[in-house]
Each structure stands twice: as structure tokens, then as C-alpha cells.
PDB file of C-alpha atoms in Angstrom:
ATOM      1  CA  UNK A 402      87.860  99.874 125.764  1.00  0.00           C
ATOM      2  CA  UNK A 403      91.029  98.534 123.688  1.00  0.00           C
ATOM      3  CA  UNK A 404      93.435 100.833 122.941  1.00  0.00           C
ATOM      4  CA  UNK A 405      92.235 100.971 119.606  1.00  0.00           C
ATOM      5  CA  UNK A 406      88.844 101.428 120.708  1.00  0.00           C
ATOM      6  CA  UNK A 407      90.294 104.795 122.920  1.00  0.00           C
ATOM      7  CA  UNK A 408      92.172 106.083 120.079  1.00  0.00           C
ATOM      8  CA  UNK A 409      89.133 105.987 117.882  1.00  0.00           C
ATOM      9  CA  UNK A 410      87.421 107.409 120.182  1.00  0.00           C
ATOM     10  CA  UNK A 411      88.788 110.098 121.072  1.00  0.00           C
ATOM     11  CA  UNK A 412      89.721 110.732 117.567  1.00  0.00           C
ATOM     12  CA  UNK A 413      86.203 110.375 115.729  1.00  0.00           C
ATOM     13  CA  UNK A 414      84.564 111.363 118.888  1.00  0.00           C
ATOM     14  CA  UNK A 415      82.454 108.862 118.285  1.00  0.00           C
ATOM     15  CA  UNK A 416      80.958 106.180 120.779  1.00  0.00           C
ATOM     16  CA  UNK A 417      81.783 103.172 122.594  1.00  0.00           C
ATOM     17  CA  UNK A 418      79.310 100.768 120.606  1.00  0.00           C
ATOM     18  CA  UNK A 419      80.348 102.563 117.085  1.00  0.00           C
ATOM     19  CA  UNK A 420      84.266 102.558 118.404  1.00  0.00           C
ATOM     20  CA  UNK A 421      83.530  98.846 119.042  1.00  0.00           C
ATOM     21  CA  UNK A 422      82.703  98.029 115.397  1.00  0.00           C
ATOM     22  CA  UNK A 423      84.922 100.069 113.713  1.00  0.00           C
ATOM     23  CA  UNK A 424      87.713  98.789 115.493  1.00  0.00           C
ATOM     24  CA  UNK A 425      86.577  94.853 114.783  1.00  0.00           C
ATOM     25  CA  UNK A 426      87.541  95.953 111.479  1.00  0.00           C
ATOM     26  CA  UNK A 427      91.272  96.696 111.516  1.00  0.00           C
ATOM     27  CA  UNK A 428      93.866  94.020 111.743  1.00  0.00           C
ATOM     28  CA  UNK A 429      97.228  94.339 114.006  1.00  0.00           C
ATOM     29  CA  UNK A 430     100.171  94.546 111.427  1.00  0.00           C
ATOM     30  CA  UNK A 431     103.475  94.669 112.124  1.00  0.00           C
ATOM     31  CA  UNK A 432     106.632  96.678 109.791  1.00  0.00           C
ATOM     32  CA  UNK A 433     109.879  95.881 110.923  1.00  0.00           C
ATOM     33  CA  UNK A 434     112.726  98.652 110.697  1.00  0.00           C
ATOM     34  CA  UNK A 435     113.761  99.733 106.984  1.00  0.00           C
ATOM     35  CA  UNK A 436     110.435  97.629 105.571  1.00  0.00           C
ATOM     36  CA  UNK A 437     107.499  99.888 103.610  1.00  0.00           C
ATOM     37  CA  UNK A 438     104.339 100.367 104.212  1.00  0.00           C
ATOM     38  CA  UNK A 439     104.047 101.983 100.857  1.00  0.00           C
ATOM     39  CA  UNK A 440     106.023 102.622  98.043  1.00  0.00           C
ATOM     40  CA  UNK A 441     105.538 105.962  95.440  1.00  0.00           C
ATOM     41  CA  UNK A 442     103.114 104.811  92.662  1.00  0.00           C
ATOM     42  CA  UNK A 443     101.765 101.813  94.320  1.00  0.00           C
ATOM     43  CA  UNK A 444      98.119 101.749  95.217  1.00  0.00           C
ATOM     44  CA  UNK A 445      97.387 102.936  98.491  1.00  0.00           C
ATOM     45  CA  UNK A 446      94.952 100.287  99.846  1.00  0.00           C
ATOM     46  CA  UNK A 447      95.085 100.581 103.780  1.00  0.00           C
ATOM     47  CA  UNK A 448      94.617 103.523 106.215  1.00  0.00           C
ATOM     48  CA  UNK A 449      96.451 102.647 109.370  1.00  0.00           C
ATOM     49  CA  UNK A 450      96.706 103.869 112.874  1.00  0.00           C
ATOM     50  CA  UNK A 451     100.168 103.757 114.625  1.00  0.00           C
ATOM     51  CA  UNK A 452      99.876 101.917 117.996  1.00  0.00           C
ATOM     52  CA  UNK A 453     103.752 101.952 118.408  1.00  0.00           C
ATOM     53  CA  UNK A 454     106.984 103.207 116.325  1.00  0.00           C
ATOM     54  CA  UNK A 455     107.972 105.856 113.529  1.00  0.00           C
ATOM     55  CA  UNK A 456     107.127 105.860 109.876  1.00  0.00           C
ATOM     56  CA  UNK A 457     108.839 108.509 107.475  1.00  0.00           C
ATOM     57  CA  UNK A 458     107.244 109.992 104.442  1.00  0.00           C
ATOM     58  CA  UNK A 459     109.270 110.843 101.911  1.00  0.00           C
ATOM     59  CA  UNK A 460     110.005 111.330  98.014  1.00  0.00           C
ATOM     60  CA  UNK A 461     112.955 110.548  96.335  1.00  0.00           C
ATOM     61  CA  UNK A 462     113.933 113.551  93.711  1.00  0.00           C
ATOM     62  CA  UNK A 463     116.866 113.637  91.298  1.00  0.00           C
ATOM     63  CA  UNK A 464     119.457 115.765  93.704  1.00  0.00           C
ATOM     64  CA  UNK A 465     117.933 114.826  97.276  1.00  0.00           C
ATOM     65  CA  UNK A 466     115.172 113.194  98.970  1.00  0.00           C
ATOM     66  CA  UNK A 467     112.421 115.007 100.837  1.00  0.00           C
ATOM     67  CA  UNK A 468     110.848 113.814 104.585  1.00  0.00           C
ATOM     68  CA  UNK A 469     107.358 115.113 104.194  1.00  0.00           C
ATOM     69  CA  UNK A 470     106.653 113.952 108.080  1.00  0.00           C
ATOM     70  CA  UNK A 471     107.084 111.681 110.564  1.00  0.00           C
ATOM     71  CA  UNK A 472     104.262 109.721 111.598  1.00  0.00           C
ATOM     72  CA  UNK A 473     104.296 108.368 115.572  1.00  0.00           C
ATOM     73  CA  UNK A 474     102.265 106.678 117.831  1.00  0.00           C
ATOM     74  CA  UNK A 475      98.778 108.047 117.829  1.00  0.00           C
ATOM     75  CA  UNK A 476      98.490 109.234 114.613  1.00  0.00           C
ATOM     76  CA  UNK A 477      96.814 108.011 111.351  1.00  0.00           C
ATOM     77  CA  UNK A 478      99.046 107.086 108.369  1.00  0.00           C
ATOM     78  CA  UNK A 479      98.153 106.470 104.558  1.00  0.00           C
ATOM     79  CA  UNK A 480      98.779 108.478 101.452  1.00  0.00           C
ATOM     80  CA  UNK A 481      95.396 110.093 101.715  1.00  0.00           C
ATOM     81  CA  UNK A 482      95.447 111.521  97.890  1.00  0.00           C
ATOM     82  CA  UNK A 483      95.838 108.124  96.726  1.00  0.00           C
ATOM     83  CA  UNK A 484      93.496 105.962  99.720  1.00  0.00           C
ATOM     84  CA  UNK A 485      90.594 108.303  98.733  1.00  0.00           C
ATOM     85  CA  UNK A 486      90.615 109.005  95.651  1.00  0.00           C
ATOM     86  CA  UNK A 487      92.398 105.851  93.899  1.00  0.00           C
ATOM     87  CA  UNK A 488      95.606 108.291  92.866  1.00  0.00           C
ATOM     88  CA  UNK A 489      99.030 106.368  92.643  1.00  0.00           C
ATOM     89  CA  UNK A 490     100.734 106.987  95.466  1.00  0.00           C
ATOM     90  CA  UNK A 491     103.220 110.156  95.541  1.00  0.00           C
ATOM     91  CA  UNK A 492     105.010 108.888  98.973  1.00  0.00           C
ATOM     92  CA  UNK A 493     107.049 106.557 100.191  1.00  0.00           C
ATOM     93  CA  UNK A 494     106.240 105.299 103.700  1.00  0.00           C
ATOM     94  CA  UNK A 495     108.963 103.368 105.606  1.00  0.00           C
ATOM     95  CA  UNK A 496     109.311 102.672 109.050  1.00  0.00           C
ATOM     96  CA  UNK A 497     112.298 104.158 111.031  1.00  0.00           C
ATOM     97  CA  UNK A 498     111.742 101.834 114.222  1.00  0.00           C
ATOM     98  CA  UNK A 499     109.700  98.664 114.119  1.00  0.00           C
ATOM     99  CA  UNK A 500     106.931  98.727 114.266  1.00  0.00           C
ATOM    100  CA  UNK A 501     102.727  97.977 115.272  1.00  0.00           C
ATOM    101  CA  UNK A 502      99.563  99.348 112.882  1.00  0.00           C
ATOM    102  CA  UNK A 503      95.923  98.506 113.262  1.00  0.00           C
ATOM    103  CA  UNK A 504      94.699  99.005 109.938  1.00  0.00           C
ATOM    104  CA  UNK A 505      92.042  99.074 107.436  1.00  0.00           C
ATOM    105  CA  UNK A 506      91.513  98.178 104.141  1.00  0.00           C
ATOM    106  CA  UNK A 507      90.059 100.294 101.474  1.00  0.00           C
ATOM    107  CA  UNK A 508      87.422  97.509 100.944  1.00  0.00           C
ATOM    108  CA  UNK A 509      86.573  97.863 104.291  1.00  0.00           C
ATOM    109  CA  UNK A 510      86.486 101.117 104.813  1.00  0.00           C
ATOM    110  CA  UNK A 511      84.109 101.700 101.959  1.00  0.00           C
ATOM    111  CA  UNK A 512      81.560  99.631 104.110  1.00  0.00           C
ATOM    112  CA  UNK A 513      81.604 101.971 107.245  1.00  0.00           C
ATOM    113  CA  UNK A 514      78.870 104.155 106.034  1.00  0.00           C
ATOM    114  CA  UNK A 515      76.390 100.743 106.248  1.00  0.00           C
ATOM    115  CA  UNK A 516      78.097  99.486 109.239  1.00  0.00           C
ATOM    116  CA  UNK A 517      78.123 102.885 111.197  1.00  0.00           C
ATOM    117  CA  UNK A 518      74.973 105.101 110.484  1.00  0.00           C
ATOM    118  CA  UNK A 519      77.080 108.866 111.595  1.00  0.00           C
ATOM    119  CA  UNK A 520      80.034 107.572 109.221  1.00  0.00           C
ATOM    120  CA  UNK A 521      79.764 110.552 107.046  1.00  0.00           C
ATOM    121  CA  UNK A 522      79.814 113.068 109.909  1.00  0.00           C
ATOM    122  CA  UNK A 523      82.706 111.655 111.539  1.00  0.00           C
ATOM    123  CA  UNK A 524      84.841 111.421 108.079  1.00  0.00           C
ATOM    124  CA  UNK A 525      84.187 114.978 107.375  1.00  0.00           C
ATOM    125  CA  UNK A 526      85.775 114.898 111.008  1.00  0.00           C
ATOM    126  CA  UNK A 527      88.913 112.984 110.249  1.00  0.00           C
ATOM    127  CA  UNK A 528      89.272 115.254 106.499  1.00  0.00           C
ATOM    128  CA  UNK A 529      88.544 118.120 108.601  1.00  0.00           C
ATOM    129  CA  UNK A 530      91.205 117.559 111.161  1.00  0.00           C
ATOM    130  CA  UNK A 531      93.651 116.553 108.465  1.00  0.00           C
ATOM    131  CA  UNK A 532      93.374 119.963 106.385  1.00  0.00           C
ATOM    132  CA  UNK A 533      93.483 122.460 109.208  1.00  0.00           C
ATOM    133  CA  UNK A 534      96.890 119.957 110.053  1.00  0.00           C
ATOM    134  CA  UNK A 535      98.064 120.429 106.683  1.00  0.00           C
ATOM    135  CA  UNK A 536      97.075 123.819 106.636  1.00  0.00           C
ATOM    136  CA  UNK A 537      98.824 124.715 109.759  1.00  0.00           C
ATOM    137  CA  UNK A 538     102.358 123.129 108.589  1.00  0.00           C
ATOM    138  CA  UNK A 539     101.884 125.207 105.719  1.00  0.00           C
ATOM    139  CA  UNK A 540     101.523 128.232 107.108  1.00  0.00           C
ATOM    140  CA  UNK A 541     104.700 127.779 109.638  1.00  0.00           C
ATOM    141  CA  UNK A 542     106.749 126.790 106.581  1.00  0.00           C
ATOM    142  CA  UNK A 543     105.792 129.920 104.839  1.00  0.00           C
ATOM    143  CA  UNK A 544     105.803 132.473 108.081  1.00  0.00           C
ATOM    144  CA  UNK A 545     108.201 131.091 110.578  1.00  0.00           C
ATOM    145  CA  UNK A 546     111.803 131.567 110.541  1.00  0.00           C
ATOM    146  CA  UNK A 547     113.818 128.116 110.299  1.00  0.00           C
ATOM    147  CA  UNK A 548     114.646 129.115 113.925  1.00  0.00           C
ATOM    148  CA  UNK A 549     111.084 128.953 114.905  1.00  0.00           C
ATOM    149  CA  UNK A 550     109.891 126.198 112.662  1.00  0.00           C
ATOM    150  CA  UNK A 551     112.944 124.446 115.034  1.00  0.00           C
ATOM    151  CA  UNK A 552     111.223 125.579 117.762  1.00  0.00           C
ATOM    152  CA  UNK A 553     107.850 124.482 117.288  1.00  0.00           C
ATOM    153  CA  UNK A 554     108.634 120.718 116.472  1.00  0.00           C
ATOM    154  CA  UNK A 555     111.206 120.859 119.093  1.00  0.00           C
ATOM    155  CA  UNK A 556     108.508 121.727 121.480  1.00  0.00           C
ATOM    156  CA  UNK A 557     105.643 119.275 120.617  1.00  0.00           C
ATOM    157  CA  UNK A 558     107.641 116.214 119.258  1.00  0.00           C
ATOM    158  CA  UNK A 559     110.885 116.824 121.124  1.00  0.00           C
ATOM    159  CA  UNK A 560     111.065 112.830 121.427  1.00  0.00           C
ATOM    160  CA  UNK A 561     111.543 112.757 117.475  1.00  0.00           C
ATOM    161  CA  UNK A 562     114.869 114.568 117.985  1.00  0.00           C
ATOM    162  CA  UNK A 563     116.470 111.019 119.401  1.00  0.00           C
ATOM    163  CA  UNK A 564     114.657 108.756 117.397  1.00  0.00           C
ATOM    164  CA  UNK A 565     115.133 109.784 113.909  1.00  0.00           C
ATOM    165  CA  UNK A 566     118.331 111.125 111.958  1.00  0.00           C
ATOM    166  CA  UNK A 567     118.713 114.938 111.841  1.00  0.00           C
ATOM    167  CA  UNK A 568     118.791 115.048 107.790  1.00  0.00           C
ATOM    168  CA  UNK A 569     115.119 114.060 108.185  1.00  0.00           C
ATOM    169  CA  UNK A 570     113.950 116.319 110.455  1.00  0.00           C
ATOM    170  CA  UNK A 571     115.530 118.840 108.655  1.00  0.00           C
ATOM    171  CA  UNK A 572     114.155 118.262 105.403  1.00  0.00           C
ATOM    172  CA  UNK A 573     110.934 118.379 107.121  1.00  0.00           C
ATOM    173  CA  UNK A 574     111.194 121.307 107.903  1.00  0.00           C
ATOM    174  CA  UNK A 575     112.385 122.737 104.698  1.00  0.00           C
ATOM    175  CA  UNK A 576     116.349 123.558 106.170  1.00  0.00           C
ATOM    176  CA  UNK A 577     119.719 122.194 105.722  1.00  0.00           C
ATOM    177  CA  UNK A 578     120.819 119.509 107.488  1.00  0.00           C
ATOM    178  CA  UNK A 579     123.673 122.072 108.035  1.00  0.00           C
ATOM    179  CA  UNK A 580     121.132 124.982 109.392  1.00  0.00           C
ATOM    180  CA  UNK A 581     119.745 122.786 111.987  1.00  0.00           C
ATOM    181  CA  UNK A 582     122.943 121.811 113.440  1.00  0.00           C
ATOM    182  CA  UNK A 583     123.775 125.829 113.859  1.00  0.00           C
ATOM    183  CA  UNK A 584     120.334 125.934 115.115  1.00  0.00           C
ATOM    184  CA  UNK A 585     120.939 123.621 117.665  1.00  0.00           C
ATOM    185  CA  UNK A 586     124.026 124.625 118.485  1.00  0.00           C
ATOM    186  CA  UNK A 587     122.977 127.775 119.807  1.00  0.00           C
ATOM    187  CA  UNK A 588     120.001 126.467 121.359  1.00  0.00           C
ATOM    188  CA  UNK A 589     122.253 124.323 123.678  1.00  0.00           C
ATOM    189  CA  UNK A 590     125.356 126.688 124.221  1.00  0.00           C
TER     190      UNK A 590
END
């Protein structure tokens, strides 16, 4: 297996002849640093999975921008409002490091019912999995202290905290830039 082909496995759960075809159908891209993927009210025409790198989600309001996440290797990246159901996009997606995507096109993906016959079953999957993800960061943002919402991406994306500039990572987590440095500070003295 590629390591597409794993990824989409494991993923989708789905098998190594299915894996095989689906993965036929995404194309190696490449973003270099500061370049977008996609830009707030463009269509959102590809669904992409990050082989390598960082890609930031954000929106850019009046007073202050806002870092909805941080996509890294391993995970899926689109603006899945607008790749599903033809919205404009509401993000901005740029990468923070280069670079490397396999992706999809909508076109294409629109064909994976025909071309895979358990399609259906294994989208509900992927919507599933990206709900009860969604669902989860709400909750923390809503019942965790900032000190625990620190915590928690601290301990299962510690790697983010030297890859990507603190005003992100605080935004994503709904703090001050200012709060996470007193944060930190006590978590190191």
C-alpha cells in the first residue's frame, strides 16, 4: 500500500482494492509557504489529504483575525460547508510550512458512489468522524478553562507549539495571545 492508500485506509476503514481506486483518483499537489489553498468566498472545489506540512484556517474580521485550526499531516482539509454543499467558502486556508496534498476534485468525488459500491457507508463515516471532532472542540471551548483547553492541545499536538506562531494557537483556542504566554509561563517555571 502507498501511503495514501494506508491513510485511506485506515481512515474509511475501507479495503485494499477500494483504497486502491480511490486513491488513483487524487493528484499530489504541492503549496509552498504563505500560498492558499483557499481563499473566503471562493468555491471550494477540492478535498485534500495532508501528506506533509501545516495549513491554517482562518477568517479575517474587522478588529482581528481568527485561526479556526491547524490542519497537519494526516488529516483531511477543505471547507466542508462549501465542498458539500456548493456554499462560498467562509475560510481562508494557507499553508504555514510548505507543503504536499493528495487531493480530489469535487468532480471526482461526485463519481465515488459508481466507482466504489460502500461509498455511502464510508462518507457517513468521514461526516461522522468530522461532527463528533467538531463537536468535541466545541464542547472544550465551552467547558474547559483556557488553562485546560492549553492543556489538551499541548498534549496531543505538542509539535504545533514550534511550528506555528503563538497568536494562532491562541486564537484557536479562543485566548489572548497574552493569556497563553502566562499560561505557559507557569507551565514551565
Amino acid at each position: 500500500m502507498t501511503e495514501l492508500e494506508n491513510h485511506l485506509h485506515h481512515y474509511f476503514s475501507i479495503g485494499q482494492h477500494d483504497c486502491q481506486k480511490l486513491a488513483a483518483l487524487f493528484q499530489e499537489e504541492k503549496l509552498a509557504k504563505g500560498e492558499f489553498f483557499l481563499k473566503v468566498q471562493q468555491q471550494s472545489n477540492r478535498l485534500s489529504f495532508i501528506a506533509h506540512g501545516l495549513l491554517r484556517l482562518f477568517v479575517a474580521l474587522p478588529d482581528k483575525e481568527v485561526t479556526q485550526w491547524i490542519a497537519s499531516s494526516g488529516n483531511f482539509v477543505t471547507d466542508l460547508s462549501g465542498f458539500l454543499f456548493r456554499n462560498p467558502s467562509r475560510w481562508n486556508i494557507q499553508a504555514l510550512t510548505d507543503v504536499t496534498l493528495y487531493t480530489i476534485s469535487h468532480d471526482q468525488y461526485l463519481t465515488l458512489g459508481d466507482l466504489i459500491p460502500k461509498w455511502n457507508e464510508f462518507e457517513k463515516l468521514f461526516i461522522g468522524k468530522c461532527f463528533v471532532t467538531l463537536e468535541n472542540r466545541m464542547f472544550n471551548q465551552i467547558s474547559l478553562s483556557a488553562e485546560e483547553r492549553y492543556q489538551l492541545l499541548f498534549e496531543h499536538h505538542r509539535e504545533l507549539f514550534h511550528q506555528v506562531p503563538l497568536q494562532y494557537l491562541a486564537s484557536m483556542m479562543g485566548m489572548t495571545p497574552e493569556t497563553l504566554s502566562r499560561i505557559r509561563g507557569k507551565k514551565t517555571s
